[in-house]
Amino acid sequence: MGASQPIRSKPILTLTVNPALDVSTSTEQVVSVHKLRCSASRLDPGGGGVNVSRVVRRLGGQTLAVHTAGGATGEAYRRLIVAERVPSLVVPIEGSTRQNFTVDEATTRKQFRFVLEGPRLSEAEWRACLSALASSVPPGGFVVASGSLPPGVPEDFYARVARMVHEGGAHCIVDTSGVALTQALAEGVFLVKPSRRELGEHFDTVLDSTQSQVDAASALVATGAAEYVALTLGGAGAVLASKSGVIRLPVPPVQVLSTVGAGDSFLAGFVLRLAQGRPAEAAFRTAVAAGSAAVMTPATELCHRDDVERLEADLPAAVWLPG
Ligand SMILES: Nc1ncnc2c1ncn2[C@@H]1O[C@H](COP(=O)(O)OP(=O)(O)OP(=O)(O)O)[C@@H](O)[C@H]1O
Ligand SMILES: [Mg+2]
């Protein structure tokens, strides 16, 4: 296929009920009491699903990002999405879209991430999110529901999403934590992408050994909670479990500047390749490369396509092994 010819792809829709205007900056040292003089700030339209949409687009794919927006921050957020040419369907809300604040401490290279709760959604507003989804579920395509739930949204929200996506004949992918994750898994999803901490919390344990990680991921597959479980382990790589078995991949050696958005980049790489008709093991390699490419970029910046392609080429083959 020629380079100029786009790969035929199934539709990808992302859902973000709690987006955040990401403000990032740096300062010499974070101390109490004194004013902390900061460098010029950078603004990004963040939040799980929207980040997935942004990375899919960077990697050459197409998505529709369904997200809430409200207040002056919501306006700024929408402008940034438009500037990045990410197609979106906005669900207006009364409250103001939250801001998250990331500060890089220059002297130590530590990163401080302040994550706000988000505006309370009324029942009419969260139901409007579900209606927006209901009218746009792409049959045969993929829906990525990602991020925390803001106050007011019931904890079974992603379970409702999963049911709706399933009824619409699409594949539901969920990336969240806590009770919202547990409820989505009780409904059953196509793919789930927990971190080590999130999956540990789900099983009320600490997944501190390779075997415990493989067992936990495989257990979700065995019980029908998810067809695919992509367990990400930060700098220790990732595990993919399905009925075909288990694959473990290490991360490529990269210089870590900021891990913000690594999980979202991972998921974007994964869903894009699935939508392009690639098998899960190939999608998993792109995902690990995209996650690792994201940590090479500073602050809230997401991954670059050329880094993803370069890192992916150097990853070992992804081979299914018995769980
Ligand atoms: N220190 C690292 N070095 C190399 N790659 C990394 C590192 N941390 C994360 N990654 C890459 O990013 C992927 C996802 O990372 P991680 O497990 O931290 O996700 P997450 O906890 O969901 O992140 P997020 O904070 O964005 O939600 C990993 O599987 C890996 O490919
Ligand atoms: Mg995550």
mmCIF file of C-alpha atoms and ligand atoms in Angstrom:
data_model
loop_
_atom_site.group_PDB
_atom_site.id
_atom_site.type_symbol
_atom_site.label_atom_id
_atom_site.label_comp_id
_atom_site.label_asym_id
_atom_site.label_seq_id
_atom_site.Cartn_x
_atom_site.Cartn_y
_atom_site.Cartn_z
ATOM 1 C CA MET A 1 0.000 0.000 0.000
ATOM 2 C CA GLY A 2 1.430 3.406 -0.960
ATOM 3 C CA ALA A 3 2.438 5.803 1.802
ATOM 4 C CA SER A 4 -0.097 8.391 0.672
ATOM 5 C CA GLN A 5 -2.958 5.934 0.769
ATOM 6 C CA PRO A 6 -4.663 5.950 4.195
ATOM 7 C CA ILE A 7 -5.208 2.543 5.792
ATOM 8 C CA ARG A 8 -8.914 1.716 5.857
ATOM 9 C CA SER A 9 -9.899 1.886 9.474
ATOM 10 C CA LYS A 10 -12.928 1.146 11.629
ATOM 11 C CA PRO A 11 -14.278 4.185 13.489
ATOM 12 C CA ILE A 12 -12.906 5.109 16.928
ATOM 13 C CA LEU A 13 -15.000 7.170 19.314
ATOM 14 C CA THR A 14 -13.680 8.403 22.650
ATOM 15 C CA LEU A 15 -15.738 9.529 25.629
ATOM 16 C CA THR A 16 -14.417 11.948 28.275
ATOM 17 C CA VAL A 17 -16.874 13.036 30.977
ATOM 18 C CA ASN A 18 -14.233 14.748 33.109
ATOM 19 C CA PRO A 19 -11.812 16.506 30.744
ATOM 20 C CA ALA A 20 -9.211 18.897 32.129
ATOM 21 C CA LEU A 21 -7.450 21.946 30.855
ATOM 22 C CA ASP A 22 -3.875 20.905 31.637
ATOM 23 C CA VAL A 23 -1.704 23.789 32.786
ATOM 24 C CA SER A 24 1.981 22.962 33.014
ATOM 25 C CA THR A 25 4.967 25.002 34.065
ATOM 26 C CA SER A 26 8.290 24.697 35.873
ATOM 27 C CA THR A 27 9.961 26.342 38.835
ATOM 28 C CA GLU A 28 13.386 26.092 40.485
ATOM 29 C CA GLN A 29 12.185 24.475 43.696
ATOM 30 C CA VAL A 30 8.789 23.818 45.244
ATOM 31 C CA VAL A 31 8.766 25.247 48.780
ATOM 32 C CA SER A 32 5.995 26.419 51.108
ATOM 33 C CA VAL A 33 5.164 30.026 52.064
ATOM 34 C CA HIS A 34 7.264 31.773 49.401
ATOM 35 C CA LYS A 35 5.984 32.746 45.979
ATOM 36 C CA LEU A 36 7.167 30.242 43.414
ATOM 37 C CA ARG A 37 8.175 32.071 40.248
ATOM 38 C CA CYS A 38 7.231 29.852 37.343
ATOM 39 C CA SER A 39 8.193 29.726 33.670
ATOM 40 C CA ALA A 40 5.684 30.459 30.905
ATOM 41 C CA SER A 41 2.754 28.070 31.145
ATOM 42 C CA ARG A 42 1.665 25.591 28.529
ATOM 43 C CA LEU A 43 -2.010 24.695 27.998
ATOM 44 C CA ASP A 44 -3.229 21.344 26.720
ATOM 45 C CA PRO A 45 -6.711 19.866 26.345
ATOM 46 C CA GLY A 46 -6.276 16.805 28.563
ATOM 47 C CA GLY A 47 -8.397 14.035 30.047
ATOM 48 C CA GLY A 48 -8.278 10.347 29.189
ATOM 49 C CA GLY A 49 -10.488 9.989 26.116
ATOM 50 C CA VAL A 50 -9.522 13.282 24.522
ATOM 51 C CA ASN A 51 -5.844 12.432 24.928
ATOM 52 C CA VAL A 52 -6.480 9.111 23.195
ATOM 53 C CA SER A 53 -8.147 10.990 20.319
ATOM 54 C CA ARG A 54 -5.235 13.424 20.071
ATOM 55 C CA VAL A 55 -2.678 10.626 19.891
ATOM 56 C CA VAL A 56 -4.709 8.572 17.400
ATOM 57 C CA ARG A 57 -4.729 11.636 15.177
ATOM 58 C CA ARG A 58 -0.983 12.144 15.582
ATOM 59 C CA LEU A 59 -0.429 8.539 14.590
ATOM 60 C CA GLY A 60 -2.393 9.077 11.398
ATOM 61 C CA GLY A 61 -5.839 7.805 12.431
ATOM 62 C CA GLN A 62 -9.222 9.397 12.864
ATOM 63 C CA THR A 63 -11.553 9.644 15.846
ATOM 64 C CA LEU A 64 -14.529 11.479 17.216
ATOM 65 C CA ALA A 65 -14.014 12.833 20.746
ATOM 66 C CA VAL A 66 -17.226 13.142 22.765
ATOM 67 C CA HIS A 67 -16.573 15.313 25.816
ATOM 68 C CA THR A 68 -18.202 17.697 28.241
ATOM 69 C CA ALA A 69 -17.250 21.374 28.395
ATOM 70 C CA GLY A 70 -18.454 24.268 30.523
ATOM 71 C CA GLY A 71 -17.533 27.767 31.688
ATOM 72 C CA ALA A 72 -14.566 29.854 30.578
ATOM 73 C CA THR A 73 -12.169 26.918 30.969
ATOM 74 C CA GLY A 74 -14.485 24.829 28.805
ATOM 75 C CA GLU A 75 -14.353 27.537 26.106
ATOM 76 C CA ALA A 76 -10.545 27.594 26.203
ATOM 77 C CA TYR A 77 -10.580 23.806 26.085
ATOM 78 C CA ARG A 78 -12.780 23.736 22.986
ATOM 79 C CA ARG A 79 -10.550 26.230 21.213
ATOM 80 C CA LEU A 80 -7.509 24.042 21.843
ATOM 81 C CA ILE A 81 -9.312 20.969 20.491
ATOM 82 C CA VAL A 82 -10.310 22.863 17.360
ATOM 83 C CA ALA A 83 -6.739 24.152 16.920
ATOM 84 C CA GLU A 84 -5.508 20.549 17.013
ATOM 85 C CA ARG A 85 -8.182 19.595 14.469
ATOM 86 C CA VAL A 86 -9.607 16.833 16.645
ATOM 87 C CA PRO A 87 -13.228 16.261 15.578
ATOM 88 C CA SER A 88 -15.442 16.547 18.654
ATOM 89 C CA LEU A 89 -18.998 16.332 19.874
ATOM 90 C CA VAL A 90 -19.426 18.603 22.889
ATOM 91 C CA VAL A 91 -21.925 18.005 25.681
ATOM 92 C CA PRO A 92 -22.389 21.428 27.305
ATOM 93 C CA ILE A 93 -22.430 21.523 31.108
ATOM 94 C CA GLU A 94 -23.281 24.210 33.656
ATOM 95 C CA GLY A 95 -20.096 23.898 35.760
ATOM 96 C CA SER A 96 -16.620 24.901 34.632
ATOM 97 C CA THR A 97 -14.300 22.353 33.060
ATOM 98 C CA ARG A 98 -11.577 21.596 35.617
ATOM 99 C CA GLN A 99 -7.924 22.473 35.353
ATOM 100 C CA ASN A 100 -5.038 20.203 36.288
ATOM 101 C CA PHE A 101 -1.705 21.679 37.220
ATOM 102 C CA THR A 102 1.707 20.114 36.601
ATOM 103 C CA VAL A 103 4.897 21.664 37.961
ATOM 104 C CA ASP A 104 8.354 20.445 37.019
ATOM 105 C CA GLU A 105 10.913 21.182 39.718
ATOM 106 C CA ALA A 106 14.070 22.165 37.834
ATOM 107 C CA THR A 107 16.608 21.483 40.612
ATOM 108 C CA THR A 108 15.456 17.909 41.302
ATOM 109 C CA ARG A 109 13.652 17.013 38.033
ATOM 110 C CA LYS A 110 10.724 15.909 40.188
ATOM 111 C CA GLN A 111 7.245 16.447 38.824
ATOM 112 C CA PHE A 112 4.288 17.573 40.927
ATOM 113 C CA ARG A 113 0.826 16.819 39.541
ATOM 114 C CA PHE A 114 -2.206 18.547 41.045
ATOM 115 C CA VAL A 115 -5.387 16.884 39.835
ATOM 116 C CA LEU A 116 -8.700 18.590 40.612
ATOM 117 C CA GLU A 117 -12.000 16.841 41.132
ATOM 118 C CA GLY A 118 -13.990 18.416 38.318
ATOM 119 C CA PRO A 119 -17.402 20.141 38.228
ATOM 120 C CA ARG A 120 -20.500 18.358 39.501
ATOM 121 C CA LEU A 121 -22.660 17.035 36.671
ATOM 122 C CA SER A 122 -26.446 17.053 37.022
ATOM 123 C CA GLU A 123 -28.409 13.940 36.151
ATOM 124 C CA ALA A 124 -29.589 15.637 32.948
ATOM 125 C CA GLU A 125 -25.954 16.321 32.019
ATOM 126 C CA TRP A 126 -24.599 12.815 32.506
ATOM 127 C CA ARG A 127 -27.641 11.408 30.755
ATOM 128 C CA ALA A 128 -26.909 13.812 27.884
ATOM 129 C CA CYS A 129 -23.433 12.236 27.665
ATOM 130 C CA LEU A 130 -25.029 8.799 27.344
ATOM 131 C CA SER A 131 -27.485 10.103 24.715
ATOM 132 C CA ALA A 132 -24.623 11.626 22.716
ATOM 133 C CA LEU A 133 -22.905 8.266 22.850
ATOM 134 C CA ALA A 134 -26.068 6.320 21.978
ATOM 135 C CA SER A 135 -26.533 8.324 18.816
ATOM 136 C CA SER A 136 -22.940 7.879 17.692
ATOM 137 C CA VAL A 137 -21.841 4.339 18.665
ATOM 138 C CA PRO A 138 -20.080 3.103 15.506
ATOM 139 C CA PRO A 139 -21.253 -0.470 14.713
ATOM 140 C CA GLY A 140 -18.157 -2.664 14.358
ATOM 141 C CA GLY A 141 -15.987 0.159 15.649
ATOM 142 C CA PHE A 142 -14.373 1.018 18.977
ATOM 143 C CA VAL A 143 -15.480 3.197 21.885
ATOM 144 C CA VAL A 144 -12.818 4.268 24.392
ATOM 145 C CA ALA A 145 -14.318 5.453 27.691
ATOM 146 C CA SER A 146 -11.493 6.854 29.739
ATOM 147 C CA GLY A 147 -10.738 8.871 32.832
ATOM 148 C CA SER A 148 -12.219 9.572 36.229
ATOM 149 C CA LEU A 149 -15.889 10.298 36.844
ATOM 150 C CA PRO A 150 -16.684 13.794 38.126
ATOM 151 C CA PRO A 151 -18.979 14.337 41.138
ATOM 152 C CA GLY A 152 -22.650 13.632 40.446
ATOM 153 C CA VAL A 153 -21.996 10.864 37.911
ATOM 154 C CA PRO A 154 -23.105 7.419 39.158
ATOM 155 C CA GLU A 155 -20.407 4.842 39.709
ATOM 156 C CA ASP A 156 -22.050 2.478 37.231
ATOM 157 C CA PHE A 157 -21.631 5.064 34.451
ATOM 158 C CA TYR A 158 -18.993 3.075 32.542
ATOM 159 C CA ALA A 159 -21.030 -0.106 33.065
ATOM 160 C CA ARG A 160 -23.934 1.675 31.352
ATOM 161 C CA VAL A 161 -21.558 2.788 28.602
ATOM 162 C CA ALA A 162 -20.329 -0.778 28.132
ATOM 163 C CA ARG A 163 -23.902 -2.083 27.816
ATOM 164 C CA MET A 164 -24.809 0.622 25.309
ATOM 165 C CA VAL A 165 -21.692 0.038 23.215
ATOM 166 C CA HIS A 166 -22.293 -3.695 23.231
ATOM 167 C CA GLU A 167 -25.915 -3.233 22.165
ATOM 168 C CA GLY A 168 -24.695 -0.927 19.397
ATOM 169 C CA GLY A 169 -22.446 -3.680 18.046
ATOM 170 C CA ALA A 170 -19.160 -1.935 18.868
ATOM 171 C CA HIS A 171 -16.150 -2.814 21.054
ATOM 172 C CA CYS A 172 -15.951 -1.122 24.452
ATOM 173 C CA ILE A 173 -12.558 -0.160 25.877
ATOM 174 C CA VAL A 174 -12.370 1.191 29.420
ATOM 175 C CA ASP A 175 -9.528 2.941 31.238
ATOM 176 C CA THR A 176 -10.529 4.056 34.718
ATOM 177 C CA SER A 177 -10.058 3.085 38.347
ATOM 178 C CA GLY A 178 -11.833 2.206 41.592
ATOM 179 C CA VAL A 179 -15.516 1.365 41.765
ATOM 180 C CA ALA A 180 -16.164 2.721 38.255
ATOM 181 C CA LEU A 181 -13.688 0.154 36.898
ATOM 182 C CA THR A 182 -15.066 -2.699 38.999
ATOM 183 C CA GLN A 183 -18.606 -1.972 37.824
ATOM 184 C CA ALA A 184 -17.551 -1.800 34.174
ATOM 185 C CA LEU A 185 -15.812 -5.158 34.557
ATOM 186 C CA ALA A 186 -18.955 -6.635 36.119
ATOM 187 C CA GLU A 187 -20.794 -5.634 32.940
ATOM 188 C CA GLY A 188 -17.989 -6.976 30.718
ATOM 189 C CA VAL A 189 -15.816 -5.058 28.239
ATOM 190 C CA PHE A 190 -13.730 -5.808 25.162
ATOM 191 C CA LEU A 191 -10.464 -4.328 26.440
ATOM 192 C CA VAL A 192 -9.431 -2.857 29.759
ATOM 193 C CA LYS A 193 -6.147 -1.044 30.468
ATOM 194 C CA PRO A 194 -5.440 -0.944 34.181
ATOM 195 C CA SER A 195 -2.135 0.115 35.688
ATOM 196 C CA ARG A 196 -0.559 -2.168 38.294
ATOM 197 C CA ARG A 197 -2.086 -0.089 41.083
ATOM 198 C CA GLU A 198 -5.550 -0.014 39.508
ATOM 199 C CA LEU A 199 -5.682 -3.773 38.929
ATOM 200 C CA GLY A 200 -4.279 -4.401 42.412
ATOM 201 C CA GLU A 201 -7.021 -2.248 43.931
ATOM 202 C CA HIS A 202 -9.643 -4.143 41.959
ATOM 203 C CA PHE A 203 -8.468 -7.416 43.509
ATOM 204 C CA ASP A 204 -7.711 -5.753 46.858
ATOM 205 C CA THR A 205 -4.102 -6.868 46.731
ATOM 206 C CA VAL A 206 -0.633 -5.655 45.740
ATOM 207 C CA LEU A 207 0.568 -7.074 42.412
ATOM 208 C CA ASP A 208 4.254 -7.125 43.315
ATOM 209 C CA SER A 209 5.399 -10.197 41.406
ATOM 210 C CA THR A 210 5.334 -11.093 37.734
ATOM 211 C CA GLN A 211 3.223 -14.157 38.458
ATOM 212 C CA SER A 212 0.647 -12.198 40.468
ATOM 213 C CA GLN A 213 0.369 -9.701 37.599
ATOM 214 C CA VAL A 214 -0.100 -12.398 34.967
ATOM 215 C CA ASP A 215 -2.592 -14.234 37.200
ATOM 216 C CA ALA A 216 -4.662 -11.113 37.869
ATOM 217 C CA ALA A 217 -4.831 -10.151 34.177
ATOM 218 C CA SER A 218 -5.671 -13.739 33.182
ATOM 219 C CA ALA A 219 -8.371 -13.940 35.868
ATOM 220 C CA LEU A 220 -10.278 -11.057 34.273
ATOM 221 C CA VAL A 221 -10.221 -12.895 30.947
ATOM 222 C CA ALA A 222 -11.244 -16.216 32.514
ATOM 223 C CA THR A 223 -14.269 -14.683 34.248
ATOM 224 C CA GLY A 224 -15.422 -12.880 31.103
ATOM 225 C CA ALA A 225 -14.840 -9.411 32.609
ATOM 226 C CA ALA A 226 -12.720 -8.497 29.559
ATOM 227 C CA GLU A 227 -11.652 -10.178 26.321
ATOM 228 C CA TYR A 228 -8.301 -8.405 26.455
ATOM 229 C CA VAL A 229 -6.490 -7.057 29.521
ATOM 230 C CA ALA A 230 -3.561 -4.729 28.887
ATOM 231 C CA LEU A 231 -1.873 -4.299 32.251
ATOM 232 C CA THR A 232 0.664 -1.482 32.124
ATOM 233 C CA LEU A 233 3.596 -1.536 34.532
ATOM 234 C CA GLY A 234 5.235 1.859 33.962
ATOM 235 C CA GLY A 235 8.967 1.417 33.357
ATOM 236 C CA ALA A 236 8.565 -2.361 33.771
ATOM 237 C CA GLY A 237 6.615 -2.699 30.519
ATOM 238 C CA ALA A 238 3.236 -4.328 30.086
ATOM 239 C CA VAL A 239 1.310 -7.610 30.089
ATOM 240 C CA LEU A 240 -1.424 -8.533 27.622
ATOM 241 C CA ALA A 241 -3.833 -11.347 28.513
ATOM 242 C CA SER A 242 -6.548 -12.893 26.351
ATOM 243 C CA LYS A 243 -7.945 -16.333 25.635
ATOM 244 C CA SER A 244 -4.861 -16.845 23.411
ATOM 245 C CA GLY A 245 -2.582 -16.636 26.478
ATOM 246 C CA VAL A 246 -0.243 -13.974 27.801
ATOM 247 C CA ILE A 247 2.365 -11.670 26.264
ATOM 248 C CA ARG A 248 4.888 -9.664 28.249
ATOM 249 C CA LEU A 249 6.828 -6.826 26.676
ATOM 250 C CA PRO A 250 9.609 -4.759 28.234
ATOM 251 C CA VAL A 251 9.870 -1.023 27.564
ATOM 252 C CA PRO A 252 12.547 0.214 25.191
ATOM 253 C CA PRO A 253 15.383 2.184 26.808
ATOM 254 C CA VAL A 254 14.271 5.822 26.744
ATOM 255 C CA GLN A 255 15.126 8.961 28.655
ATOM 256 C CA VAL A 256 12.203 9.684 30.976
ATOM 257 C CA LEU A 257 11.202 13.358 30.934
ATOM 258 C CA SER A 258 7.544 13.145 31.990
ATOM 259 C CA THR A 259 5.212 10.182 32.378
ATOM 260 C CA VAL A 260 2.071 12.321 31.966
ATOM 261 C CA GLY A 261 -0.102 10.849 29.220
ATOM 262 C CA ALA A 262 1.839 7.570 28.927
ATOM 263 C CA GLY A 263 -1.217 5.447 29.637
ATOM 264 C CA ASP A 264 -3.364 7.422 27.182
ATOM 265 C CA SER A 265 -0.713 7.168 24.454
ATOM 266 C CA PHE A 266 -0.465 3.420 25.077
ATOM 267 C CA LEU A 267 -4.218 3.047 24.647
ATOM 268 C CA ALA A 268 -4.267 5.204 21.519
ATOM 269 C CA GLY A 269 -1.611 3.043 19.854
ATOM 270 C CA PHE A 270 -3.545 -0.072 20.784
ATOM 271 C CA VAL A 271 -6.974 1.010 19.573
ATOM 272 C CA LEU A 272 -5.637 2.551 16.366
ATOM 273 C CA ARG A 273 -4.001 -0.695 15.271
ATOM 274 C CA LEU A 274 -7.092 -2.735 16.212
ATOM 275 C CA ALA A 275 -9.241 -0.335 14.199
ATOM 276 C CA GLN A 276 -6.856 -0.807 11.279
ATOM 277 C CA GLY A 277 -7.535 -4.543 11.485
ATOM 278 C CA ARG A 278 -4.210 -5.534 13.034
ATOM 279 C CA PRO A 279 -4.149 -8.455 15.506
ATOM 280 C CA ALA A 280 -3.976 -7.721 19.231
ATOM 281 C CA GLU A 281 -0.334 -8.800 19.536
ATOM 282 C CA ALA A 282 0.720 -6.251 16.889
ATOM 283 C CA ALA A 283 -1.458 -3.576 18.499
ATOM 284 C CA PHE A 284 0.209 -4.323 21.836
ATOM 285 C CA ARG A 285 3.669 -3.585 20.405
ATOM 286 C CA THR A 286 2.521 -0.245 19.009
ATOM 287 C CA ALA A 287 0.912 0.502 22.382
ATOM 288 C CA VAL A 288 4.103 -0.098 24.366
ATOM 289 C CA ALA A 289 6.079 1.988 21.867
ATOM 290 C CA ALA A 290 3.528 4.840 22.074
ATOM 291 C CA GLY A 291 3.531 4.786 25.902
ATOM 292 C CA SER A 292 7.307 4.896 25.983
ATOM 293 C CA ALA A 293 7.442 7.613 23.317
ATOM 294 C CA ALA A 294 5.174 9.707 25.559
ATOM 295 C CA VAL A 295 7.605 9.609 28.491
ATOM 296 C CA MET A 296 10.361 11.019 26.255
ATOM 297 C CA THR A 297 8.446 14.276 25.825
ATOM 298 C CA PRO A 298 8.389 16.983 28.539
ATOM 299 C CA ALA A 299 5.475 17.937 30.814
ATOM 300 C CA THR A 300 2.017 17.194 29.375
ATOM 301 C CA GLU A 301 3.259 16.731 25.823
ATOM 302 C CA LEU A 302 2.085 13.492 24.196
ATOM 303 C CA CYS A 303 4.045 11.127 21.941
ATOM 304 C CA HIS A 304 5.437 11.873 18.475
ATOM 305 C CA ARG A 305 4.777 9.536 15.570
ATOM 306 C CA ASP A 306 8.410 9.158 14.488
ATOM 307 C CA ASP A 307 9.450 8.162 18.039
ATOM 308 C CA VAL A 308 6.651 5.576 18.158
ATOM 309 C CA GLU A 309 7.714 4.020 14.863
ATOM 310 C CA ARG A 310 11.404 3.962 15.829
ATOM 311 C CA LEU A 311 10.764 2.429 19.268
ATOM 312 C CA GLU A 312 8.321 -0.126 17.887
ATOM 313 C CA ALA A 313 10.863 -1.381 15.356
ATOM 314 C CA ASP A 314 13.267 -2.242 18.192
ATOM 315 C CA LEU A 315 10.770 -4.072 20.432
ATOM 316 C CA PRO A 316 10.991 -7.861 20.656
ATOM 317 C CA ALA A 317 8.367 -9.988 18.907
ATOM 318 C CA ALA A 318 5.067 -10.317 20.762
ATOM 319 C CA VAL A 319 4.399 -14.029 21.227
ATOM 320 C CA TRP A 320 1.461 -15.580 23.094
ATOM 321 C CA LEU A 321 2.582 -17.870 25.922
ATOM 322 C CA PRO A 322 0.393 -20.000 28.188
ATOM 323 C CA GLY A 323 -0.876 -17.884 31.140
HETATM 324 N N1 LIG B 1 9.615 4.912 32.898
HETATM 325 C C1 LIG B 1 9.171 4.474 31.717
HETATM 326 N N2 LIG B 1 10.048 4.135 30.735
HETATM 327 C C2 LIG B 1 9.621 3.692 29.541
HETATM 328 N N3 LIG B 1 8.317 3.550 29.226
HETATM 329 C C3 LIG B 1 7.406 3.877 30.152
HETATM 330 C C4 LIG B 1 7.766 4.359 31.445
HETATM 331 N N4 LIG B 1 6.640 4.608 32.141
HETATM 332 C C5 LIG B 1 5.615 4.294 31.324
HETATM 333 N N5 LIG B 1 6.061 3.852 30.131
HETATM 334 C C6 LIG B 1 5.260 3.397 28.972
HETATM 335 O O1 LIG B 1 3.921 3.832 29.100
HETATM 336 C C7 LIG B 1 3.033 2.728 29.281
HETATM 337 C C8 LIG B 1 1.955 3.088 30.264
HETATM 338 O O2 LIG B 1 2.567 3.471 31.461
HETATM 339 P P1 LIG B 1 1.888 3.400 32.900
HETATM 340 O O3 LIG B 1 1.789 2.011 33.358
HETATM 341 O O4 LIG B 1 2.654 4.348 33.743
HETATM 342 O O5 LIG B 1 0.416 3.934 32.565
HETATM 343 P P2 LIG B 1 -0.591 4.718 33.477
HETATM 344 O O6 LIG B 1 -0.285 4.462 34.917
HETATM 345 O O7 LIG B 1 -1.933 4.432 32.971
HETATM 346 O O8 LIG B 1 -0.192 6.188 33.128
HETATM 347 P P3 LIG B 1 -1.060 7.511 33.304
HETATM 348 O O9 LIG B 1 -0.409 8.205 34.476
HETATM 349 O O10 LIG B 1 -0.843 8.231 32.012
HETATM 350 O O11 LIG B 1 -2.475 7.082 33.568
HETATM 351 C C9 LIG B 1 3.931 1.574 29.733
HETATM 352 O O12 LIG B 1 3.395 0.325 29.394
HETATM 353 C C10 LIG B 1 5.203 1.884 28.924
HETATM 354 O O13 LIG B 1 5.056 1.479 27.580
HETATM 355 MG MG MG B 2 -3.747 5.421 33.441
#
